[in-house]
Amino acid sequence: FLHLSSICAIFIFQTSPNLMNVLVVEPGMAPYEKEINGLEEMQAVVGGPITALYPFEEMVTIVANDEALNMGLEFNRSVEGGYGGIFGTFFVCGLGEEDFCSLPPDRMEHYKQKYHHAEILIGARGNEPVTIKVEPRRPPGQEPPKRPPKTPGR
């Protein structure tokens, strides 16, 4: 049985030192996988300086925009562990011994399901957001095939 940090080390060894496969979660959108390489690409994904949140017991983290509230970014998803909610785009990745790493495939599927539904913020109770879960929009290029319009009278 491999420990998650060992899995992260394997993923890092198999790719370039800073290249990692992450799960990107944009407000209102279905989560999607993306390969990112280094700090500049991490900042580009979240739209500014990064901060890491550690709401999970496993070796996984959420990387978000550190200035999201000051920038007035849109509410994205609720997060357990006393974090309340995240504003703006974030990504989920693995945690290595000293840095971030690729999210293992089984964890990728787990977090795709966990963050599948988009959320609309309607209020708050203390630090806990009150939201409505809705079906997400799909990222460009992942829309379901369009059906031809129905012909009247048939």
mmCIF file of C-alpha atoms in Angstrom:
data_model
loop_
_atom_site.group_PDB
_atom_site.id
_atom_site.type_symbol
_atom_site.label_atom_id
_atom_site.label_comp_id
_atom_site.label_asym_id
_atom_site.label_seq_id
_atom_site.Cartn_x
_atom_site.Cartn_y
_atom_site.Cartn_z
ATOM 1 C CA PHE A 1 0.000 0.000 0.000
ATOM 2 C CA LEU A 2 1.501 3.334 -1.062
ATOM 3 C CA HIS A 3 1.130 6.447 1.055
ATOM 4 C CA LEU A 4 -0.234 9.447 -0.867
ATOM 5 C CA SER A 5 3.048 11.379 -0.521
ATOM 6 C CA SER A 6 4.797 8.411 -2.170
ATOM 7 C CA ILE A 7 2.287 8.553 -5.007
ATOM 8 C CA CYS A 8 2.964 12.285 -5.362
ATOM 9 C CA ALA A 9 6.693 11.584 -5.509
ATOM 10 C CA ILE A 10 6.098 9.045 -8.290
ATOM 11 C CA PHE A 11 4.032 11.580 -10.278
ATOM 12 C CA ILE A 12 6.695 14.264 -9.823
ATOM 13 C CA PHE A 13 9.442 11.852 -10.886
ATOM 14 C CA GLN A 14 7.553 10.872 -14.030
ATOM 15 C CA THR A 15 7.013 14.453 -15.204
ATOM 16 C CA SER A 16 9.114 17.594 -15.204
ATOM 17 C CA PRO A 17 9.876 18.938 -11.701
ATOM 18 C CA ASN A 18 7.104 21.567 -11.705
ATOM 19 C CA LEU A 19 4.556 19.952 -14.039
ATOM 20 C CA MET A 20 1.451 18.660 -12.277
ATOM 21 C CA ASN A 21 -2.036 17.488 -13.146
ATOM 22 C CA VAL A 22 -4.647 19.337 -11.071
ATOM 23 C CA LEU A 23 -8.424 19.703 -10.856
ATOM 24 C CA VAL A 24 -9.551 23.246 -11.701
ATOM 25 C CA VAL A 25 -12.855 24.468 -10.240
ATOM 26 C CA GLU A 26 -14.253 27.701 -11.686
ATOM 27 C CA PRO A 27 -17.371 29.428 -10.313
ATOM 28 C CA GLY A 28 -20.481 27.989 -11.958
ATOM 29 C CA MET A 29 -18.521 25.472 -14.030
ATOM 30 C CA ALA A 30 -17.987 21.712 -13.926
ATOM 31 C CA PRO A 31 -14.483 20.847 -12.617
ATOM 32 C CA TYR A 32 -11.885 19.872 -15.205
ATOM 33 C CA GLU A 33 -8.343 18.498 -15.300
ATOM 34 C CA LYS A 34 -5.449 20.720 -16.325
ATOM 35 C CA GLU A 35 -1.681 20.381 -16.467
ATOM 36 C CA ILE A 36 0.133 23.333 -14.941
ATOM 37 C CA ASN A 37 3.821 24.068 -14.655
ATOM 38 C CA GLY A 38 5.269 26.264 -11.928
ATOM 39 C CA LEU A 39 4.210 29.240 -9.845
ATOM 40 C CA GLU A 40 3.345 31.569 -12.734
ATOM 41 C CA GLU A 41 0.840 29.077 -14.173
ATOM 42 C CA MET A 42 -0.626 28.452 -10.694
ATOM 43 C CA GLN A 43 -1.179 32.201 -10.332
ATOM 44 C CA ALA A 44 -2.655 32.401 -13.841
ATOM 45 C CA VAL A 45 -5.186 29.661 -13.027
ATOM 46 C CA VAL A 46 -6.434 31.399 -9.848
ATOM 47 C CA GLY A 47 -6.034 34.937 -11.218
ATOM 48 C CA GLY A 48 -3.511 36.301 -8.719
ATOM 49 C CA PRO A 49 -1.314 35.456 -5.724
ATOM 50 C CA ILE A 50 -1.909 31.973 -4.352
ATOM 51 C CA THR A 51 -2.840 30.699 -0.923
ATOM 52 C CA ALA A 52 -3.223 27.070 0.150
ATOM 53 C CA LEU A 53 -6.074 25.668 2.238
ATOM 54 C CA TYR A 54 -5.846 22.343 4.049
ATOM 55 C CA PRO A 55 -9.416 21.233 4.829
ATOM 56 C CA PHE A 56 -8.809 17.529 4.201
ATOM 57 C CA GLU A 57 -7.146 14.848 6.328
ATOM 58 C CA GLU A 58 -5.489 13.328 3.262
ATOM 59 C CA MET A 59 -2.449 14.785 1.488
ATOM 60 C CA VAL A 60 -4.508 17.061 -0.765
ATOM 61 C CA THR A 61 -4.801 20.848 -0.786
ATOM 62 C CA ILE A 62 -6.894 23.584 -2.340
ATOM 63 C CA VAL A 63 -4.947 26.403 -3.984
ATOM 64 C CA ALA A 64 -6.921 29.633 -4.378
ATOM 65 C CA ASN A 65 -6.472 33.359 -4.971
ATOM 66 C CA ASP A 66 -5.188 35.009 -1.791
ATOM 67 C CA GLU A 67 -6.884 38.309 -2.673
ATOM 68 C CA ALA A 68 -10.207 36.915 -3.951
ATOM 69 C CA LEU A 69 -12.406 38.805 -1.484
ATOM 70 C CA ASN A 70 -10.568 42.108 -1.984
ATOM 71 C CA MET A 71 -10.897 41.667 -5.752
ATOM 72 C CA GLY A 72 -14.652 40.998 -5.492
ATOM 73 C CA LEU A 73 -14.405 37.590 -7.179
ATOM 74 C CA GLU A 74 -17.533 35.459 -7.537
ATOM 75 C CA PHE A 75 -18.438 32.836 -4.899
ATOM 76 C CA ASN A 76 -17.338 29.406 -6.037
ATOM 77 C CA ARG A 77 -17.849 26.467 -3.636
ATOM 78 C CA SER A 78 -18.337 25.695 0.060
ATOM 79 C CA VAL A 79 -15.408 24.110 1.879
ATOM 80 C CA GLU A 80 -15.624 22.158 5.121
ATOM 81 C CA GLY A 81 -13.218 22.420 8.021
ATOM 82 C CA GLY A 82 -14.115 25.943 9.110
ATOM 83 C CA TYR A 83 -12.998 27.527 5.840
ATOM 84 C CA GLY A 84 -16.503 28.643 4.853
ATOM 85 C CA GLY A 85 -16.347 29.152 1.117
ATOM 86 C CA ILE A 86 -13.949 29.965 -1.678
ATOM 87 C CA PHE A 87 -14.327 32.919 -4.008
ATOM 88 C CA GLY A 88 -12.830 32.806 -7.497
ATOM 89 C CA THR A 89 -11.236 29.919 -9.347
ATOM 90 C CA PHE A 90 -9.274 27.352 -7.347
ATOM 91 C CA PHE A 91 -7.542 24.074 -8.024
ATOM 92 C CA VAL A 92 -7.125 20.871 -6.044
ATOM 93 C CA CYS A 93 -3.723 19.176 -6.061
ATOM 94 C CA GLY A 94 -1.694 16.678 -4.089
ATOM 95 C CA LEU A 95 0.781 17.514 -1.355
ATOM 96 C CA GLY A 96 4.327 16.234 -1.529
ATOM 97 C CA GLU A 97 6.876 16.378 1.283
ATOM 98 C CA GLU A 98 7.801 19.986 0.509
ATOM 99 C CA ASP A 99 5.521 21.224 -2.259
ATOM 100 C CA PHE A 100 2.424 20.653 -4.369
ATOM 101 C CA CYS A 101 2.192 17.707 -6.752
ATOM 102 C CA SER A 102 -0.209 16.023 -9.167
ATOM 103 C CA LEU A 103 -3.527 14.832 -7.846
ATOM 104 C CA PRO A 104 -3.564 11.015 -8.134
ATOM 105 C CA PRO A 105 -6.199 9.650 -10.576
ATOM 106 C CA ASP A 106 -8.446 8.131 -7.874
ATOM 107 C CA ARG A 107 -8.453 11.423 -5.939
ATOM 108 C CA MET A 108 -9.088 13.321 -9.188
ATOM 109 C CA GLU A 109 -12.325 11.391 -9.674
ATOM 110 C CA HIS A 110 -13.286 11.817 -6.005
ATOM 111 C CA TYR A 111 -12.909 15.618 -6.113
ATOM 112 C CA LYS A 112 -14.562 15.906 -9.551
ATOM 113 C CA GLN A 113 -17.644 14.370 -7.951
ATOM 114 C CA LYS A 114 -17.299 16.366 -4.715
ATOM 115 C CA TYR A 115 -17.193 19.703 -6.557
ATOM 116 C CA HIS A 116 -19.399 18.758 -9.520
ATOM 117 C CA HIS A 117 -22.365 20.909 -8.540
ATOM 118 C CA ALA A 118 -21.935 24.652 -8.789
ATOM 119 C CA GLU A 119 -23.183 26.671 -5.818
ATOM 120 C CA ILE A 120 -25.051 29.937 -5.531
ATOM 121 C CA LEU A 121 -24.388 31.846 -2.316
ATOM 122 C CA ILE A 122 -27.628 33.050 -0.739
ATOM 123 C CA GLY A 123 -26.418 33.939 2.771
ATOM 124 C CA ALA A 124 -24.291 32.865 5.716
ATOM 125 C CA ARG A 125 -24.682 31.488 9.230
ATOM 126 C CA GLY A 126 -21.554 32.582 11.048
ATOM 127 C CA ASN A 127 -18.639 31.361 8.940
ATOM 128 C CA GLU A 128 -20.736 28.755 7.108
ATOM 129 C CA PRO A 129 -22.107 29.736 3.688
ATOM 130 C CA VAL A 130 -25.742 28.993 2.875
ATOM 131 C CA THR A 131 -25.881 27.894 -0.752
ATOM 132 C CA ILE A 132 -28.065 26.304 -3.383
ATOM 133 C CA LYS A 133 -26.423 23.572 -5.466
ATOM 134 C CA VAL A 134 -27.133 23.781 -9.202
ATOM 135 C CA GLU A 135 -26.040 21.939 -12.329
ATOM 136 C CA PRO A 136 -22.766 23.415 -13.580
ATOM 137 C CA ARG A 137 -21.979 24.849 -16.984
ATOM 138 C CA ARG A 138 -19.413 22.812 -18.871
ATOM 139 C CA PRO A 139 -16.006 24.216 -19.815
ATOM 140 C CA PRO A 140 -15.623 25.206 -23.501
ATOM 141 C CA GLY A 141 -15.142 22.152 -25.683
ATOM 142 C CA GLN A 142 -16.880 19.827 -23.197
ATOM 143 C CA GLU A 143 -20.472 20.702 -24.014
ATOM 144 C CA PRO A 144 -22.786 17.765 -24.783
ATOM 145 C CA PRO A 145 -23.594 17.337 -28.493
ATOM 146 C CA LYS A 146 -26.361 19.615 -29.706
ATOM 147 C CA ARG A 147 -29.521 17.976 -30.957
ATOM 148 C CA PRO A 148 -31.141 19.223 -34.148
ATOM 149 C CA PRO A 149 -34.295 21.285 -33.486
ATOM 150 C CA LYS A 150 -37.552 19.380 -33.493
ATOM 151 C CA THR A 151 -39.617 19.809 -36.619
ATOM 152 C CA PRO A 152 -43.153 20.991 -35.815
ATOM 153 C CA GLY A 153 -45.888 18.448 -36.527
ATOM 154 C CA ARG A 154 -43.662 15.371 -36.471
#
